Coordinates of C-alpha atoms in Angstrom, one line a residue:
X1 CA 64.4 -40.3 79.3
X2 CA 63.3 -40.4 83.0
X3 CA 63.1 -37.6 85.5
X4 CA 63.7 -38.6 89.2
X5 CA 63.5 -36.3 92.2
X6 CA 66.7 -36.0 94.3
X7 CA 65.0 -37.4 97.4
X8 CA 62.4 -40.1 96.6
X9 CA 60.9 -42.8 98.8
X10 CA 61.9 -46.5 98.4
X11 CA 58.5 -47.5 97.1
X12 CA 58.4 -45.2 94.1
X13 CA 57.2 -45.9 90.5
X14 CA 58.8 -44.3 87.5
X15 CA 56.6 -43.2 84.6
X16 CA 58.6 -43.1 81.4
X17 CA 58.2 -40.0 79.2
X18 CA 56.8 -40.3 75.7
X19 CA 59.7 -40.7 73.3
X20 CA 60.1 -41.2 69.5
X21 CA 60.2 -45.0 69.4
X22 CA 57.0 -47.2 69.6
X23 CA 56.6 -50.3 71.7
X24 CA 53.4 -52.3 72.0
X25 CA 53.6 -52.4 75.8
X26 CA 54.3 -48.6 76.3
X27 CA 52.0 -45.6 75.9
X28 CA 49.6 -47.2 73.4
X29 CA 47.0 -44.4 73.9
X30 CA 49.6 -41.6 73.7
X31 CA 51.1 -43.0 70.6
X32 CA 47.7 -43.2 68.9
X33 CA 47.1 -39.6 69.7
X34 CA 50.5 -38.5 68.4
X35 CA 50.0 -40.5 65.2
X36 CA 46.7 -38.8 64.5
X37 CA 48.0 -35.3 65.2
X38 CA 51.2 -35.6 63.2
X39 CA 51.4 -35.5 59.4
X40 CA 53.9 -38.2 59.2
X41 CA 53.1 -41.4 57.2
X42 CA 53.8 -43.7 60.2
X43 CA 52.5 -47.2 60.1
X44 CA 50.5 -48.8 62.9
X45 CA 52.4 -51.1 65.3
X46 CA 50.7 -54.3 64.1
X47 CA 51.7 -53.8 60.4
X48 CA 55.0 -55.4 59.3
X49 CA 57.0 -54.5 56.3
X50 CA 58.5 -57.3 54.2
X51 CA 61.9 -56.4 52.7
X52 CA 63.4 -58.8 50.2
X53 CA 67.2 -58.9 49.8
X54 CA 68.1 -58.7 46.0
X55 CA 69.6 -61.7 44.5
X56 CA 73.3 -61.8 43.6
X57 CA 73.8 -61.7 39.8
X58 CA 77.3 -62.6 38.8
X59 CA 77.3 -61.0 35.3
X60 CA 76.2 -57.6 36.7
X61 CA 78.9 -57.7 39.3
X62 CA 81.6 -58.5 36.8
X63 CA 80.5 -55.7 34.5
X64 CA 80.7 -53.2 37.4
X65 CA 84.1 -54.3 38.4
X66 CA 85.4 -54.0 34.8
X67 CA 84.0 -50.4 34.6
X68 CA 85.7 -49.4 37.8
X69 CA 89.0 -50.8 36.5
X70 CA 88.7 -48.7 33.3
X71 CA 87.9 -45.6 35.3
X72 CA 91.0 -46.1 37.5
X73 CA 93.2 -46.6 34.5
X74 CA 91.9 -43.4 32.9
X75 CA 92.6 -41.4 36.1
X76 CA 96.2 -42.8 36.2
X77 CA 96.8 -41.7 32.6
X78 CA 95.6 -38.2 33.4
X79 CA 97.8 -38.0 36.5
X80 CA 100.9 -39.1 34.6
X81 CA 100.3 -36.5 31.9
X82 CA 99.9 -33.7 34.5
X83 CA 103.0 -34.7 36.4
X84 CA 105.1 -34.7 33.2
X85 CA 103.8 -31.2 32.3
X86 CA 104.8 -29.8 35.8
X87 CA 108.2 -31.4 35.6
X88 CA 108.9 -29.8 32.2
X89 CA 107.8 -26.4 33.6
X90 CA 110.2 -26.7 36.6
X91 CA 113.1 -27.4 34.3
X92 CA 112.3 -24.3 32.2
X93 CA 112.2 -22.1 35.3
X94 CA 115.6 -23.4 36.5
X95 CA 117.2 -22.6 33.1
X96 CA 115.7 -19.1 33.1
X97 CA 117.1 -18.4 36.6
X98 CA 120.6 -19.2 35.4
X99 CA 120.6 -16.3 33.0
X100 CA 122.8 -13.2 33.8
X101 CA 119.7 -11.0 34.6
X102 CA 118.6 -13.5 37.2
X103 CA 122.1 -13.5 38.8
X104 CA 121.9 -9.7 39.2
X105 CA 118.5 -10.0 40.9
X106 CA 119.9 -12.6 43.3
X107 CA 122.7 -10.1 44.3
X108 CA 120.2 -7.4 44.8
X109 CA 118.1 -9.6 47.0
X110 CA 121.1 -10.6 49.1
X111 CA 122.0 -6.9 49.6
X112 CA 118.5 -6.1 50.7
X113 CA 118.4 -8.9 53.2
X114 CA 121.7 -7.7 54.7
X115 CA 120.3 -4.2 55.1
X116 CA 117.2 -5.5 56.8
X117 CA 119.2 -7.6 59.2
X118 CA 121.4 -4.6 60.1
X119 CA 118.4 -2.4 60.8
X120 CA 116.8 -5.0 63.1
X121 CA 120.1 -5.4 65.0
X122 CA 120.3 -1.6 65.5
X123 CA 116.7 -1.5 66.8
X124 CA 117.3 -4.4 69.2
X125 CA 120.4 -2.7 70.6
X126 CA 118.6 0.6 71.0
X127 CA 115.8 -1.1 73.0
X128 CA 118.2 -3.0 75.2
X129 CA 120.1 0.2 76.0
X130 CA 117.0 2.0 77.3
X131 CA 116.8 1.7 81.1
X132 CA 113.7 3.8 81.8
X133 CA 110.6 1.7 81.4
X134 CA 107.2 3.3 81.9
X135 CA 104.4 1.7 84.1
X136 CA 102.3 1.1 81.0
X137 CA 105.0 -1.0 79.3
X138 CA 105.3 -3.1 82.5
X139 CA 101.5 -3.8 82.5
X140 CA 101.6 -5.1 78.9
X141 CA 104.9 -7.1 78.8
X142 CA 105.3 -10.1 81.2
X143 CA 107.8 -12.7 80.1
X144 CA 108.9 -15.5 82.4
X145 CA 111.8 -17.8 81.9
X146 CA 111.3 -20.8 84.2
X147 CA 113.8 -23.1 82.5
X148 CA 116.8 -21.6 84.4
X149 CA 117.6 -22.7 87.9
X150 CA 117.6 -20.2 90.7
X151 CA 120.9 -20.3 92.6
X152 CA 119.4 -18.6 95.7
X153 CA 116.3 -20.8 95.9
X154 CA 116.0 -23.5 98.6
X155 CA 114.0 -26.4 97.2
X156 CA 111.7 -28.4 99.4
X157 CA 113.0 -31.8 100.6
X158 CA 109.6 -33.5 100.6
X159 CA 108.8 -33.1 96.9
X160 CA 109.1 -36.8 96.3
X161 CA 106.2 -37.5 98.6
X162 CA 103.7 -35.5 96.6
X163 CA 103.3 -33.0 93.8
X164 CA 104.2 -29.5 95.1
X165 CA 101.0 -28.1 93.6
X166 CA 99.0 -30.6 95.7
X167 CA 100.6 -29.6 99.0
X168 CA 99.1 -26.9 101.3
X169 CA 100.3 -23.3 100.7
X170 CA 103.7 -22.4 101.9
X171 CA 106.2 -19.5 101.7
X172 CA 109.1 -19.5 99.4
X173 CA 112.6 -19.9 101.0
X174 CA 115.9 -18.4 99.8
X175 CA 119.4 -18.9 101.1
X176 CA 120.7 -16.6 103.8
X177 CA 122.1 -13.5 102.2
X178 CA 125.5 -12.0 103.1
X179 CA 125.7 -8.8 105.1
X180 CA 122.0 -8.6 105.6
X181 CA 121.0 -7.2 109.0
X182 CA 118.1 -8.9 110.8
X183 CA 118.0 -7.0 114.1
X184 CA 117.4 -3.4 115.3
X185 CA 115.5 -2.5 112.1
X186 CA 113.5 0.7 112.1
X187 CA 110.7 1.5 109.7
X188 CA 109.2 5.0 109.2
X189 CA 105.8 5.0 107.5
X190 CA 103.2 7.7 106.6
X191 CA 100.3 7.8 109.0
X192 CA 97.8 7.5 106.1
X193 CA 98.5 3.9 105.1
X194 CA 100.5 1.1 106.6
X195 CA 98.3 -1.9 105.9
X196 CA 100.9 -3.7 103.9
X197 CA 103.3 -3.6 106.9
X198 CA 100.6 -5.1 109.2
X199 CA 100.2 -8.0 106.7
X200 CA 104.0 -8.6 106.8
X201 CA 103.9 -8.7 110.6
X202 CA 101.0 -11.1 110.5
X203 CA 102.8 -13.3 108.0
X204 CA 105.9 -13.4 110.2
X205 CA 103.8 -14.4 113.3
X206 CA 101.8 -17.1 111.5
X207 CA 104.9 -18.8 110.0
X208 CA 107.2 -18.3 113.0
X209 CA 109.7 -16.0 111.1
X210 CA 112.1 -13.7 112.9
X211 CA 111.0 -10.1 112.3
X212 CA 112.7 -7.7 114.7
X213 CA 111.4 -4.4 113.3
X214 CA 110.2 -1.2 115.0
X215 CA 107.7 1.0 113.2
X216 CA 107.1 4.7 113.6
X217 CA 104.2 6.6 112.0
X218 CA 104.0 10.3 111.4
X219 CA 102.1 12.7 109.2
X220 CA 105.3 14.4 108.3
X221 CA 106.7 11.3 106.6
X222 CA 105.8 11.2 102.9
X223 CA 107.7 8.1 101.7
X224 CA 108.4 4.9 103.7
X225 CA 111.9 4.5 104.9
X226 CA 113.9 1.6 106.5
X227 CA 117.3 1.8 108.2
X228 CA 119.6 -0.5 110.1
X229 CA 123.3 -0.3 110.9
X230 CA 124.0 2.4 108.4
X231 CA 121.9 0.8 105.6
X232 CA 119.0 3.0 104.4
X233 CA 116.3 2.2 101.9
X234 CA 113.7 4.8 100.9
X235 CA 110.6 4.3 98.7
X236 CA 107.9 1.6 98.5
X237 CA 109.8 -1.0 96.4
X238 CA 113.1 -0.7 98.2
X239 CA 111.4 -1.0 101.6
X240 CA 109.4 -4.0 100.4
X241 CA 112.4 -5.7 99.1
X242 CA 114.5 -5.0 102.3
X243 CA 111.7 -6.3 104.7
X244 CA 111.0 -9.3 102.3
X245 CA 114.7 -10.3 102.4
X246 CA 114.6 -10.1 106.3
X247 CA 111.7 -12.5 106.2
X248 CA 113.4 -14.7 103.7
X249 CA 110.7 -14.5 101.1
X250 CA 112.8 -12.3 98.8
X251 CA 116.4 -12.4 97.8
X252 CA 118.7 -9.9 96.1
X253 CA 120.9 -12.8 94.9
X254 CA 118.0 -14.6 93.1
X255 CA 118.3 -14.6 89.3
X256 CA 114.9 -16.2 88.4
X257 CA 112.1 -15.8 90.9
X258 CA 113.1 -12.4 92.2
X259 CA 113.0 -11.0 88.7
X260 CA 109.3 -11.9 88.4
X261 CA 108.7 -10.6 91.9
X262 CA 110.2 -7.2 91.0
X263 CA 107.9 -6.8 88.0
X264 CA 104.8 -7.2 90.2
X265 CA 106.1 -4.9 92.9
X266 CA 106.9 -2.2 90.4
X267 CA 103.5 -2.6 88.8
X268 CA 101.6 -2.1 92.1
X269 CA 104.0 0.6 93.4
X270 CA 103.3 2.8 90.3
X271 CA 99.6 2.8 91.2
X272 CA 99.8 2.6 95.0
X273 CA 98.6 6.1 95.8
X274 CA 95.5 5.7 93.7
X275 CA 93.1 2.9 92.8
X276 CA 94.5 -0.2 91.1
X277 CA 93.2 -0.3 87.6
X278 CA 91.1 -3.0 86.1
X279 CA 93.8 -3.7 83.5
X280 CA 96.3 -4.5 86.3
X281 CA 93.9 -7.0 87.9
X282 CA 93.3 -8.5 84.5
X283 CA 97.0 -9.0 84.1
X284 CA 97.1 -10.7 87.5
X285 CA 94.2 -12.9 86.5
X286 CA 95.9 -14.0 83.2
X287 CA 99.1 -14.7 85.0
X288 CA 97.3 -16.8 87.7
X289 CA 95.6 -18.8 84.9
X290 CA 99.0 -20.3 84.1
X291 CA 100.8 -20.2 87.5
X292 CA 99.6 -20.7 91.0
X293 CA 101.6 -17.9 92.5
X294 CA 103.0 -14.5 91.4
X295 CA 106.6 -15.7 91.7
X296 CA 106.1 -18.5 89.1
X297 CA 107.1 -20.9 91.8
X298 CA 104.7 -23.4 93.6
X299 CA 105.4 -21.3 96.8
X300 CA 104.2 -17.9 97.8
X301 CA 106.6 -14.9 97.9
X302 CA 106.8 -11.2 98.8
X303 CA 104.8 -10.2 95.7
X304 CA 101.9 -12.5 96.8
X305 CA 101.8 -10.9 100.3
X306 CA 101.9 -7.3 99.0
X307 CA 99.4 -7.8 96.3
X308 CA 97.1 -9.6 98.7
X309 CA 97.0 -6.5 100.8
X310 CA 95.8 -4.5 97.8
X311 CA 93.2 -7.2 97.1
X312 CA 91.7 -6.7 100.5
X313 CA 91.3 -2.9 99.8
X314 CA 89.5 -3.6 96.5
X315 CA 85.7 -4.0 96.9
X316 CA 85.2 -5.3 93.3
X317 CA 84.6 -8.9 92.5
X318 CA 87.6 -10.4 90.8
X319 CA 88.0 -13.4 88.5
X320 CA 88.0 -17.0 89.8
X321 CA 91.8 -17.2 89.4
X322 CA 92.3 -14.3 91.7
X323 CA 89.7 -15.4 94.2
X324 CA 91.2 -18.9 94.5
X325 CA 94.7 -17.4 94.8
X326 CA 93.6 -15.0 97.6
X327 CA 92.0 -17.8 99.6
X328 CA 95.3 -19.7 99.5
X329 CA 97.3 -16.7 100.5
X330 CA 94.9 -16.0 103.4
X331 CA 95.9 -19.3 105.0
X332 CA 99.5 -18.0 105.3
X333 CA 98.5 -14.8 107.1
X334 CA 95.4 -15.5 109.3

């Protein structure tokens, strides 16, 4: 109705806009102009309309009530007749089903159902037995089971103070793994790209995590490799998992969160040498529309750190979910 400027002086006057109602003390001239220009049969403000309430006539009221009662009774009779007809049809159908021909049809239907169940079970067994999963199937299928409890996950002790999603960003913590070396670790990386390793080092420094790792770069190296005390891991995903377990943001013993982390690591490793596709970023955006992190937990894990490194390489503008997630991960690194 009124339009006010965001910064107005204290001694201001508001001029109301012309609206559809008419009042004698507002806009008399404007209303007269509107009435002359419009084709509506509007009455002047001084003219009053007398409306008389009709008198109550008892006989007419009684007649209307009687008519309504007759109509209701007629509807009830029609409804009873229809219900009786449907009941008789159902009884006839039941008798016809009990004939010997109907029994034969029932046997055939049961046999067909059994055959369909057996075919479905065979298909499910065949799918579960296949171990080789392509990168495209990983992009399309993401299923998360957050109902189970992770035996290797260390839950925060201060959750009663506030909702975990309202707390500042923090790294996920797992229990200390058995026979996992944490000192004298050497990493061999190609000279072309080692940005993800620099981000892991920055994460360790920012969060005061032990990370005794020596790195060597060479043009002769084609695949990343990590070794320590006779333990050797070669390839992007094995090296990521090994270094993530050293930092404590990944666990081989985890049965819930690490399964989700593995899916995202495999997804990005399959496209690491080239440019990450838009479908992959769309998958990340859809996931972050439901969860705050890539690990399905309220805390950030190895997958978040690695994917953040790929986010920095990408010059395209991403969705709001990814931008908000990246800003929160940034506080754990810089």
